[in-house]
């Protein structure tokens, strides 16, 4: 959006305002605040420095530096801005993909950890031989060992996942 605005001949201040109005999400809000700062009398370098601080995305530092240099020299930035926009879009795609993957991990761990208990309950309800088998000392011991191993496996998984499962 910023590249298009600058490419159409708008000043940097106008292009930042246009980007703030037409860009969505975090970037749009940051550009709107930068436009407001410029309207309130802040210098271009001040407004861009604050924009750089507010936007946390790959390539933003380069973008801000290029905007300040472009403001001083009048050099065109269309290619650089388009590249920066692609980097920002890819970061949000990666964040969405990470959220999906962590949700999948949490669901998988819950399902896999519930399967042994469900199997024991199901077999106990359906099979008299299974019920009789787990009532023997060897069967009870096997069930206790399996439960301990399941809890241990969950603890290991939780430790390796580093808080994702919460």
mmCIF file of N, CA, C and O in Angstrom, residues 38-139:
data_model
loop_
_atom_site.group_PDB
_atom_site.id
_atom_site.type_symbol
_atom_site.label_atom_id
_atom_site.label_comp_id
_atom_site.label_asym_id
_atom_site.label_seq_id
_atom_site.Cartn_x
_atom_site.Cartn_y
_atom_site.Cartn_z
ATOM 1 N N UNK A 38 2.716 12.965 12.266
ATOM 2 C CA UNK A 38 3.136 13.912 11.242
ATOM 3 C C UNK A 38 2.153 15.084 11.160
ATOM 4 O O UNK A 38 2.565 16.233 11.017
ATOM 5 N N UNK A 39 0.877 14.801 11.278
ATOM 6 C CA UNK A 39 -0.146 15.853 11.246
ATOM 7 C C UNK A 39 -0.030 16.790 12.444
ATOM 8 O O UNK A 39 -0.365 17.968 12.354
ATOM 9 N N UNK A 40 0.440 16.251 13.564
ATOM 10 C CA UNK A 40 0.582 17.050 14.791
ATOM 11 C C UNK A 40 1.901 17.805 14.852
ATOM 12 O O UNK A 40 2.204 18.446 15.862
ATOM 13 N N UNK A 41 2.715 17.703 13.812
ATOM 14 C CA UNK A 41 3.929 18.499 13.764
ATOM 15 C C UNK A 41 5.221 17.759 14.026
ATOM 16 O O UNK A 41 6.282 18.389 14.070
ATOM 17 N N UNK A 42 5.185 16.468 14.221
ATOM 18 C CA UNK A 42 6.424 15.719 14.433
ATOM 19 C C UNK A 42 7.222 15.692 13.132
ATOM 20 O O UNK A 42 6.648 15.743 12.034
ATOM 21 N N UNK A 43 8.521 15.609 13.258
ATOM 22 C CA UNK A 43 9.345 15.523 12.052
ATOM 23 C C UNK A 43 9.187 14.136 11.430
ATOM 24 O O UNK A 43 8.761 13.187 12.093
ATOM 25 N N UNK A 44 9.558 14.048 10.160
ATOM 26 C CA UNK A 44 9.443 12.776 9.451
ATOM 27 C C UNK A 44 10.308 11.717 10.131
ATOM 28 O O UNK A 44 9.869 10.589 10.350
ATOM 29 N N UNK A 45 11.530 12.079 10.498
ATOM 30 C CA UNK A 45 12.402 11.080 11.116
ATOM 31 C C UNK A 45 11.871 10.642 12.482
ATOM 32 O O UNK A 45 11.967 9.471 12.837
ATOM 33 N N UNK A 46 11.266 11.558 13.254
ATOM 34 C CA UNK A 46 10.664 11.171 14.544
ATOM 35 C C UNK A 46 9.508 10.200 14.331
ATOM 36 O O UNK A 46 9.405 9.177 15.017
ATOM 37 N N UNK A 47 8.622 10.546 13.405
ATOM 38 C CA UNK A 47 7.455 9.700 13.146
ATOM 39 C C UNK A 47 7.871 8.323 12.641
ATOM 40 O O UNK A 47 7.314 7.299 13.048
ATOM 41 N N UNK A 48 8.862 8.280 11.785
ATOM 42 C CA UNK A 48 9.311 7.004 11.231
ATOM 43 C C UNK A 48 10.045 6.187 12.292
ATOM 44 O O UNK A 48 9.903 4.962 12.352
ATOM 45 N N UNK A 49 10.828 6.859 13.138
ATOM 46 C CA UNK A 49 11.490 6.128 14.229
ATOM 47 C C UNK A 49 10.465 5.465 15.145
ATOM 48 O O UNK A 49 10.627 4.303 15.539
ATOM 49 N N UNK A 50 9.414 6.189 15.488
ATOM 50 C CA UNK A 50 8.353 5.613 16.347
ATOM 51 C C UNK A 50 7.622 4.487 15.619
ATOM 52 O O UNK A 50 7.270 3.477 16.218
ATOM 53 N N UNK A 51 7.408 4.657 14.317
ATOM 54 C CA UNK A 51 6.782 3.607 13.512
ATOM 55 C C UNK A 51 7.632 2.350 13.557
ATOM 56 O O UNK A 51 7.121 1.234 13.727
ATOM 57 N N UNK A 52 8.936 2.531 13.442
ATOM 58 C CA UNK A 52 9.872 1.399 13.473
ATOM 59 C C UNK A 52 9.807 0.689 14.825
ATOM 60 O O UNK A 52 9.880 -0.535 14.889
ATOM 61 N N UNK A 53 9.663 1.449 15.914
ATOM 62 C CA UNK A 53 9.572 0.854 17.251
ATOM 63 C C UNK A 53 8.268 0.074 17.427
ATOM 64 O O UNK A 53 8.245 -0.968 18.076
ATOM 65 N N UNK A 54 7.183 0.578 16.855
ATOM 66 C CA UNK A 54 5.861 -0.036 17.041
ATOM 67 C C UNK A 54 5.664 -1.275 16.189
ATOM 68 O O UNK A 54 4.953 -2.199 16.590
ATOM 69 N N UNK A 55 6.247 -1.300 15.005
ATOM 70 C CA UNK A 55 6.060 -2.433 14.097
ATOM 71 C C UNK A 55 7.154 -3.459 14.341
ATOM 72 O O UNK A 55 8.332 -3.178 14.131
ATOM 73 N N UNK A 56 6.768 -4.631 14.773
ATOM 74 C CA UNK A 56 7.727 -5.707 15.019
ATOM 75 C C UNK A 56 7.579 -6.746 13.920
ATOM 76 O O UNK A 56 6.767 -7.663 14.019
ATOM 77 N N UNK A 57 8.336 -6.557 12.850
ATOM 78 C CA UNK A 57 8.267 -7.478 11.714
ATOM 79 C C UNK A 57 9.629 -7.475 11.023
ATOM 80 O O UNK A 57 10.394 -6.515 11.161
ATOM 81 N N UNK A 58 9.925 -8.536 10.281
ATOM 82 C CA UNK A 58 11.212 -8.563 9.585
ATOM 83 C C UNK A 58 11.282 -7.471 8.522
ATOM 84 O O UNK A 58 10.308 -7.224 7.814
ATOM 85 N N UNK A 59 12.390 -6.802 8.443
ATOM 86 C CA UNK A 59 12.597 -5.792 7.412
ATOM 87 C C UNK A 59 12.100 -4.410 7.759
ATOM 88 O O UNK A 59 12.264 -3.477 6.973
ATOM 89 N N UNK A 60 11.490 -4.233 8.939
ATOM 90 C CA UNK A 60 10.937 -2.924 9.296
ATOM 91 C C UNK A 60 12.061 -1.916 9.531
ATOM 92 O O UNK A 60 11.940 -0.752 9.146
ATOM 93 N N UNK A 61 13.150 -2.354 10.141
ATOM 94 C CA UNK A 61 14.280 -1.446 10.345
ATOM 95 C C UNK A 61 14.810 -0.922 9.017
ATOM 96 O O UNK A 61 15.084 0.274 8.866
ATOM 97 N N UNK A 62 14.935 -1.822 8.050
ATOM 98 C CA UNK A 62 15.384 -1.431 6.717
ATOM 99 C C UNK A 62 14.370 -0.490 6.073
ATOM 100 O O UNK A 62 14.742 0.505 5.454
ATOM 101 N N UNK A 63 13.102 -0.794 6.228
ATOM 102 C CA UNK A 63 12.043 0.050 5.671
ATOM 103 C C UNK A 63 12.120 1.462 6.243
ATOM 104 O O UNK A 63 12.074 2.448 5.513
ATOM 105 N N UNK A 64 12.259 1.571 7.556
ATOM 106 C CA UNK A 64 12.300 2.883 8.207
ATOM 107 C C UNK A 64 13.523 3.677 7.761
ATOM 108 O O UNK A 64 13.420 4.872 7.470
ATOM 109 N N UNK A 65 14.666 3.013 7.693
ATOM 110 C CA UNK A 65 15.878 3.687 7.233
ATOM 111 C C UNK A 65 15.705 4.169 5.797
ATOM 112 O O UNK A 65 16.066 5.303 5.456
ATOM 113 N N UNK A 66 15.134 3.313 4.961
ATOM 114 C CA UNK A 66 14.923 3.684 3.559
ATOM 115 C C UNK A 66 13.940 4.843 3.435
ATOM 116 O O UNK A 66 14.125 5.727 2.583
ATOM 117 N N UNK A 67 12.896 4.873 4.274
ATOM 118 C CA UNK A 67 11.938 5.979 4.214
ATOM 119 C C UNK A 67 12.598 7.304 4.584
ATOM 120 O O UNK A 67 12.359 8.327 3.938
ATOM 121 N N UNK A 68 13.438 7.291 5.598
ATOM 122 C CA UNK A 68 14.125 8.522 5.999
ATOM 123 C C UNK A 68 15.077 8.977 4.898
ATOM 124 O O UNK A 68 15.107 10.153 4.535
ATOM 125 N N UNK A 69 15.840 8.042 4.343
ATOM 126 C CA UNK A 69 16.779 8.389 3.259
ATOM 127 C C UNK A 69 16.017 8.879 2.041
ATOM 128 O O UNK A 69 16.406 9.867 1.400
ATOM 129 N N UNK A 70 14.918 8.210 1.711
ATOM 130 C CA UNK A 70 14.116 8.622 0.568
ATOM 131 C C UNK A 70 13.546 10.015 0.773
ATOM 132 O O UNK A 70 13.486 10.814 -0.167
ATOM 133 N N UNK A 71 13.129 10.315 1.997
ATOM 134 C CA UNK A 71 12.599 11.639 2.295
ATOM 135 C C UNK A 71 13.669 12.703 2.068
ATOM 136 O O UNK A 71 13.397 13.767 1.547
ATOM 137 N N UNK A 72 14.895 12.390 2.443
ATOM 138 C CA UNK A 72 15.987 13.365 2.311
ATOM 139 C C UNK A 72 16.491 13.484 0.873
ATOM 140 O O UNK A 72 16.867 14.564 0.434
ATOM 141 N N UNK A 73 16.516 12.357 0.132
ATOM 142 C CA UNK A 73 17.126 12.364 -1.200
ATOM 143 C C UNK A 73 16.117 12.345 -2.340
ATOM 144 O O UNK A 73 16.460 12.661 -3.466
ATOM 145 N N UNK A 74 14.894 11.900 -2.055
ATOM 146 C CA UNK A 74 13.891 11.812 -3.108
ATOM 147 C C UNK A 74 13.995 10.555 -3.949
ATOM 148 O O UNK A 74 13.400 10.461 -5.022
ATOM 149 N N UNK A 75 14.729 9.547 -3.483
ATOM 150 C CA UNK A 75 14.898 8.319 -4.265
ATOM 151 C C UNK A 75 13.638 7.454 -4.206
ATOM 152 O O UNK A 75 12.939 7.426 -3.197
ATOM 153 N N UNK A 76 13.339 6.726 -5.295
ATOM 154 C CA UNK A 76 12.138 5.873 -5.318
ATOM 155 C C UNK A 76 12.341 4.601 -4.486
ATOM 156 O O UNK A 76 13.434 4.064 -4.411
ATOM 157 N N UNK A 77 11.259 4.141 -3.881
ATOM 158 C CA UNK A 77 11.349 2.987 -2.993
ATOM 159 C C UNK A 77 10.387 1.854 -3.335
ATOM 160 O O UNK A 77 10.216 0.945 -2.538
ATOM 161 N N UNK A 78 9.762 1.894 -4.481
ATOM 162 C CA UNK A 78 8.707 0.928 -4.778
ATOM 163 C C UNK A 78 9.161 -0.522 -4.602
ATOM 164 O O UNK A 78 8.506 -1.315 -3.934
ATOM 165 N N UNK A 79 10.297 -0.913 -5.165
ATOM 166 C CA UNK A 79 10.774 -2.299 -5.069
ATOM 167 C C UNK A 79 11.068 -2.714 -3.638
ATOM 168 O O UNK A 79 10.695 -3.803 -3.202
ATOM 169 N N UNK A 80 11.726 -1.834 -2.893
ATOM 170 C CA UNK A 80 12.056 -2.141 -1.505
ATOM 171 C C UNK A 80 10.796 -2.282 -0.657
ATOM 172 O O UNK A 80 10.688 -3.182 0.171
ATOM 173 N N UNK A 81 9.831 -1.412 -0.881
ATOM 174 C CA UNK A 81 8.588 -1.475 -0.104
ATOM 175 C C UNK A 81 7.789 -2.736 -0.418
ATOM 176 O O UNK A 81 7.195 -3.343 0.472
ATOM 177 N N UNK A 82 7.774 -3.121 -1.673
ATOM 178 C CA UNK A 82 7.063 -4.350 -2.034
ATOM 179 C C UNK A 82 7.727 -5.566 -1.381
ATOM 180 O O UNK A 82 7.041 -6.472 -0.901
ATOM 181 N N UNK A 83 9.053 -5.569 -1.338
ATOM 182 C CA UNK A 83 9.777 -6.665 -0.687
ATOM 183 C C UNK A 83 9.469 -6.697 0.813
ATOM 184 O O UNK A 83 9.229 -7.760 1.387
ATOM 185 N N UNK A 84 9.462 -5.541 1.448
ATOM 186 C CA UNK A 84 9.143 -5.469 2.876
ATOM 187 C C UNK A 84 7.725 -5.959 3.142
ATOM 188 O O UNK A 84 7.464 -6.656 4.127
ATOM 189 N N UNK A 85 6.796 -5.607 2.279
ATOM 190 C CA UNK A 85 5.406 -6.047 2.449
ATOM 191 C C UNK A 85 5.305 -7.567 2.365
ATOM 192 O O UNK A 85 4.584 -8.194 3.146
ATOM 193 N N UNK A 86 6.042 -8.164 1.431
ATOM 194 C CA UNK A 86 6.021 -9.625 1.326
ATOM 195 C C UNK A 86 6.573 -10.272 2.595
ATOM 196 O O UNK A 86 6.054 -11.284 3.069
ATOM 197 N N UNK A 87 7.624 -9.693 3.174
ATOM 198 C CA UNK A 87 8.197 -10.238 4.409
ATOM 199 C C UNK A 87 7.189 -10.162 5.561
ATOM 200 O O UNK A 87 7.047 -11.108 6.339
ATOM 201 N N UNK A 88 6.487 -9.051 5.670
ATOM 202 C CA UNK A 88 5.488 -8.891 6.738
ATOM 203 C C UNK A 88 4.346 -9.880 6.548
ATOM 204 O O UNK A 88 3.877 -10.499 7.500
ATOM 205 N N UNK A 89 3.901 -10.060 5.313
ATOM 206 C CA UNK A 89 2.823 -11.019 5.042
ATOM 207 C C UNK A 89 3.260 -12.434 5.382
ATOM 208 O O UNK A 89 2.488 -13.211 5.951
ATOM 209 N N UNK A 90 4.502 -12.781 5.055
ATOM 210 C CA UNK A 90 4.995 -14.126 5.364
ATOM 211 C C UNK A 90 5.076 -14.347 6.870
ATOM 212 O O UNK A 90 4.808 -15.445 7.344
ATOM 213 N N UNK A 91 5.449 -13.313 7.634
ATOM 214 C CA UNK A 91 5.523 -13.472 9.082
ATOM 215 C C UNK A 91 4.137 -13.779 9.648
ATOM 216 O O UNK A 91 3.993 -14.662 10.488
ATOM 217 N N UNK A 92 3.106 -13.088 9.180
ATOM 218 C CA UNK A 92 1.771 -13.374 9.702
ATOM 219 C C UNK A 92 1.300 -14.760 9.269
ATOM 220 O O UNK A 92 0.610 -15.441 10.026
ATOM 221 N N UNK A 93 1.697 -15.207 8.091
ATOM 222 C CA UNK A 93 1.373 -16.574 7.671
ATOM 223 C C UNK A 93 2.050 -17.584 8.592
ATOM 224 O O UNK A 93 1.437 -18.577 8.992
ATOM 225 N N UNK A 94 3.321 -17.338 8.921
ATOM 226 C CA UNK A 94 4.049 -18.240 9.813
ATOM 227 C C UNK A 94 3.430 -18.266 11.202
ATOM 228 O O UNK A 94 3.353 -19.308 11.839
ATOM 229 N N UNK A 95 2.983 -17.106 11.688
ATOM 230 C CA UNK A 95 2.346 -17.053 13.007
ATOM 231 C C UNK A 95 1.044 -17.856 13.013
ATOM 232 O O UNK A 95 0.759 -18.577 13.967
ATOM 233 N N UNK A 96 0.259 -17.744 11.941
ATOM 234 C CA UNK A 96 -0.976 -18.532 11.852
ATOM 235 C C UNK A 96 -0.665 -20.018 11.782
ATOM 236 O O UNK A 96 -1.315 -20.834 12.436
ATOM 237 N N UNK A 97 0.350 -20.387 10.994
ATOM 238 C CA UNK A 97 0.725 -21.788 10.868
ATOM 239 C C UNK A 97 1.218 -22.329 12.211
ATOM 240 O O UNK A 97 0.888 -23.451 12.593
ATOM 241 N N UNK A 98 1.982 -21.536 12.943
ATOM 242 C CA UNK A 98 2.465 -21.957 14.252
ATOM 243 C C UNK A 98 1.306 -22.168 15.222
ATOM 244 O O UNK A 98 1.289 -23.146 15.974
ATOM 245 N N UNK A 99 0.323 -21.291 15.183
ATOM 246 C CA UNK A 99 -0.845 -21.453 16.056
ATOM 247 C C UNK A 99 -1.597 -22.739 15.732
ATOM 248 O O UNK A 99 -2.029 -23.465 16.631
ATOM 249 N N UNK A 100 -1.735 -23.044 14.445
ATOM 250 C CA UNK A 100 -2.413 -24.279 14.033
ATOM 251 C C UNK A 100 -1.621 -25.499 14.485
ATOM 252 O O UNK A 100 -2.187 -26.455 15.034
ATOM 253 N N UNK A 101 -0.315 -25.470 14.268
ATOM 254 C CA UNK A 101 0.516 -26.617 14.639
ATOM 255 C C UNK A 101 0.517 -26.855 16.149
ATOM 256 O O UNK A 101 0.454 -28.000 16.596
ATOM 257 N N UNK A 102 0.586 -25.802 16.945
ATOM 258 C CA UNK A 102 0.569 -25.997 18.397
ATOM 259 C C UNK A 102 -0.782 -26.522 18.855
ATOM 260 O O UNK A 102 -0.850 -27.339 19.773
ATOM 261 N N UNK A 103 -1.858 -26.077 18.208
ATOM 262 C CA UNK A 103 -3.176 -26.615 18.546
ATOM 263 C C UNK A 103 -3.245 -28.102 18.195
ATOM 264 O O UNK A 103 -3.819 -28.900 18.950
ATOM 265 N N UNK A 104 -2.654 -28.485 17.078
ATOM 266 C CA UNK A 104 -2.625 -29.894 16.694
ATOM 267 C C UNK A 104 -1.828 -30.719 17.700
ATOM 268 O O UNK A 104 -2.226 -31.827 18.052
ATOM 269 N N UNK A 105 -0.714 -30.188 18.156
ATOM 270 C CA UNK A 105 0.111 -30.911 19.132
ATOM 271 C C UNK A 105 -0.670 -31.104 20.426
ATOM 272 O O UNK A 105 -0.683 -32.197 21.004
ATOM 273 N N UNK A 106 -1.317 -30.044 20.905
ATOM 274 C CA UNK A 106 -2.087 -30.159 22.148
ATOM 275 C C UNK A 106 -3.192 -31.205 22.011
ATOM 276 O O UNK A 106 -3.394 -32.031 22.907
ATOM 277 N N UNK A 107 -3.911 -31.189 20.900
ATOM 278 C CA UNK A 107 -4.980 -32.163 20.692
ATOM 279 C C UNK A 107 -4.415 -33.577 20.593
ATOM 280 O O UNK A 107 -4.959 -34.514 21.200
ATOM 281 N N UNK A 108 -3.327 -33.745 19.855
ATOM 282 C CA UNK A 108 -2.731 -35.075 19.706
ATOM 283 C C UNK A 108 -2.282 -35.646 21.045
ATOM 284 O O UNK A 108 -2.511 -36.819 21.333
ATOM 285 N N UNK A 109 -1.660 -34.818 21.869
ATOM 286 C CA UNK A 109 -1.193 -35.293 23.171
ATOM 287 C C UNK A 109 -2.379 -35.707 24.036
ATOM 288 O O UNK A 109 -2.338 -36.742 24.710
ATOM 289 N N UNK A 110 -3.436 -34.932 24.014
ATOM 290 C CA UNK A 110 -4.611 -35.282 24.827
ATOM 291 C C UNK A 110 -5.245 -36.587 24.351
ATOM 292 O O UNK A 110 -5.635 -37.429 25.159
ATOM 293 N N UNK A 111 -5.352 -36.738 23.042
ATOM 294 C CA UNK A 111 -5.963 -37.955 22.493
ATOM 295 C C UNK A 111 -5.090 -39.169 22.792
ATOM 296 O O UNK A 111 -5.577 -40.196 23.281
ATOM 297 N N UNK A 112 -3.790 -39.050 22.514
ATOM 298 C CA UNK A 112 -2.884 -40.186 22.715
ATOM 299 C C UNK A 112 -2.798 -40.566 24.188
ATOM 300 O O UNK A 112 -2.741 -41.742 24.532
ATOM 301 N N UNK A 113 -2.814 -39.584 25.078
ATOM 302 C CA UNK A 113 -2.732 -39.916 26.500
ATOM 303 C C UNK A 113 -4.037 -40.498 27.033
ATOM 304 O O UNK A 113 -4.029 -41.235 28.017
ATOM 305 N N UNK A 114 -5.150 -40.213 26.391
ATOM 306 C CA UNK A 114 -6.434 -40.748 26.849
ATOM 307 C C UNK A 114 -6.701 -42.157 26.318
ATOM 308 O O UNK A 114 -7.500 -42.899 26.907
ATOM 309 N N UNK A 115 -6.049 -42.543 25.245
ATOM 310 C CA UNK A 115 -6.322 -43.846 24.618
ATOM 311 C C UNK A 115 -6.103 -45.020 25.582
ATOM 312 O O UNK A 115 -6.974 -45.901 25.669
ATOM 313 N N UNK A 116 -4.997 -45.108 26.312
ATOM 314 C CA UNK A 116 -4.824 -46.259 27.211
ATOM 315 C C UNK A 116 -5.946 -46.384 28.253
ATOM 316 O O UNK A 116 -6.468 -47.477 28.481
ATOM 317 N N UNK A 117 -6.323 -45.272 28.852
ATOM 318 C CA UNK A 117 -7.395 -45.320 29.854
ATOM 319 C C UNK A 117 -8.716 -45.735 29.214
ATOM 320 O O UNK A 117 -9.477 -46.538 29.781
ATOM 321 N N UNK A 118 -9.001 -45.216 28.038
ATOM 322 C CA UNK A 118 -10.239 -45.586 27.341
ATOM 323 C C UNK A 118 -10.243 -47.060 26.958
ATOM 324 O O UNK A 118 -11.284 -47.730 27.052
ATOM 325 N N UNK A 119 -9.088 -47.570 26.531
ATOM 326 C CA UNK A 119 -8.998 -48.988 26.185
ATOM 327 C C UNK A 119 -9.236 -49.880 27.399
ATOM 328 O O UNK A 119 -9.968 -50.885 27.323
ATOM 329 N N UNK A 120 -8.632 -49.530 28.524
ATOM 330 C CA UNK A 120 -8.826 -50.331 29.739
ATOM 331 C C UNK A 120 -10.295 -50.295 30.162
ATOM 332 O O UNK A 120 -10.890 -51.333 30.490
ATOM 333 N N UNK A 121 -10.903 -49.101 30.131
ATOM 334 C CA UNK A 121 -12.317 -49.006 30.515
ATOM 335 C C UNK A 121 -13.210 -49.769 29.545
ATOM 336 O O UNK A 121 -14.121 -50.487 29.958
ATOM 337 N N UNK A 122 -12.922 -49.641 28.245
ATOM 338 C CA UNK A 122 -13.734 -50.340 27.250
ATOM 339 C C UNK A 122 -13.611 -51.850 27.351
ATOM 340 O O UNK A 122 -14.613 -52.577 27.309
ATOM 341 N N UNK A 123 -12.372 -52.315 27.472
ATOM 342 C CA UNK A 123 -12.172 -53.759 27.602
ATOM 343 C C UNK A 123 -12.756 -54.287 28.909
ATOM 344 O O UNK A 123 -13.276 -55.413 28.954
ATOM 345 N N UNK A 124 -12.687 -53.501 29.965
ATOM 346 C CA UNK A 124 -13.288 -53.925 31.244
ATOM 347 C C UNK A 124 -14.792 -54.048 31.124
ATOM 348 O O UNK A 124 -15.408 -54.951 31.708
ATOM 349 N N UNK A 125 -15.388 -53.150 30.378
ATOM 350 C CA UNK A 125 -16.843 -53.189 30.222
ATOM 351 C C UNK A 125 -17.287 -54.316 29.287
ATOM 352 O O UNK A 125 -18.349 -54.909 29.482
ATOM 353 N N UNK A 126 -16.468 -54.641 28.292
ATOM 354 C CA UNK A 126 -16.880 -55.599 27.274
ATOM 355 C C UNK A 126 -16.431 -57.037 27.536
ATOM 356 O O UNK A 126 -17.078 -57.973 27.085
ATOM 357 N N UNK A 127 -15.314 -57.205 28.237
ATOM 358 C CA UNK A 127 -14.740 -58.540 28.350
ATOM 359 C C UNK A 127 -14.639 -58.981 29.812
ATOM 360 O O UNK A 127 -13.927 -58.379 30.617
ATOM 361 N N UNK A 128 -15.315 -60.072 30.091
ATOM 362 C CA UNK A 128 -15.243 -60.651 31.433
ATOM 363 C C UNK A 128 -13.840 -61.192 31.694
ATOM 364 O O UNK A 128 -13.299 -61.038 32.803
ATOM 365 N N UNK A 129 -13.223 -61.788 30.680
ATOM 366 C CA UNK A 129 -11.870 -62.323 30.827
ATOM 367 C C UNK A 129 -10.871 -61.204 31.160
ATOM 368 O O UNK A 129 -9.977 -61.392 31.989
ATOM 369 N N UNK A 130 -11.022 -60.034 30.527
ATOM 370 C CA UNK A 130 -10.121 -58.915 30.819
ATOM 371 C C UNK A 130 -10.310 -58.447 32.255
ATOM 372 O O UNK A 130 -9.333 -58.204 32.959
ATOM 373 N N UNK A 131 -11.567 -58.335 32.677
ATOM 374 C CA UNK A 131 -11.846 -57.921 34.068
ATOM 375 C C UNK A 131 -11.235 -58.900 35.052
ATOM 376 O O UNK A 131 -10.620 -58.505 36.036
ATOM 377 N N UNK A 132 -11.415 -60.171 34.786
ATOM 378 C CA UNK A 132 -10.832 -61.188 35.670
ATOM 379 C C UNK A 132 -9.308 -61.124 35.646
ATOM 380 O O UNK A 132 -8.657 -61.328 36.679
ATOM 381 N N UNK A 133 -8.727 -60.825 34.479
ATOM 382 C CA UNK A 133 -7.264 -60.762 34.348
ATOM 383 C C UNK A 133 -6.670 -59.599 35.128
ATOM 384 O O UNK A 133 -5.621 -59.737 35.751
ATOM 385 N N UNK A 134 -7.326 -58.423 35.105
ATOM 386 C CA UNK A 134 -6.745 -57.284 35.831
ATOM 387 C C UNK A 134 -7.014 -57.369 37.339
ATOM 388 O O UNK A 134 -6.409 -56.642 38.116
ATOM 389 N N UNK A 135 -7.886 -58.272 37.734
ATOM 390 C CA UNK A 135 -8.137 -58.459 39.165
ATOM 391 C C UNK A 135 -7.092 -59.367 39.813
ATOM 392 O O UNK A 135 -6.994 -59.416 41.031
ATOM 393 N N UNK A 136 -6.300 -60.071 39.020
ATOM 394 C CA UNK A 136 -5.229 -60.906 39.575
ATOM 395 C C UNK A 136 -4.066 -60.007 39.976
ATOM 396 O O UNK A 136 -3.954 -58.879 39.486
ATOM 397 N N UNK A 137 -3.182 -60.469 40.852
ATOM 398 C CA UNK A 137 -2.020 -59.649 41.236
ATOM 399 C C UNK A 137 -1.167 -59.239 40.043
ATOM 400 O O UNK A 137 -0.723 -58.097 39.955
ATOM 401 N N UNK A 138 -0.935 -60.145 39.116
ATOM 402 C CA UNK A 138 -0.120 -59.824 37.936
ATOM 403 C C UNK A 138 -0.827 -58.787 37.061
ATOM 404 O O UNK A 138 -0.196 -57.863 36.531
ATOM 405 N N UNK A 139 -2.139 -58.926 36.898
ATOM 406 C CA UNK A 139 -2.909 -57.968 36.097
ATOM 407 C C UNK A 139 -2.927 -56.586 36.735
ATOM 408 O O UNK A 139 -2.765 -55.567 36.047
#
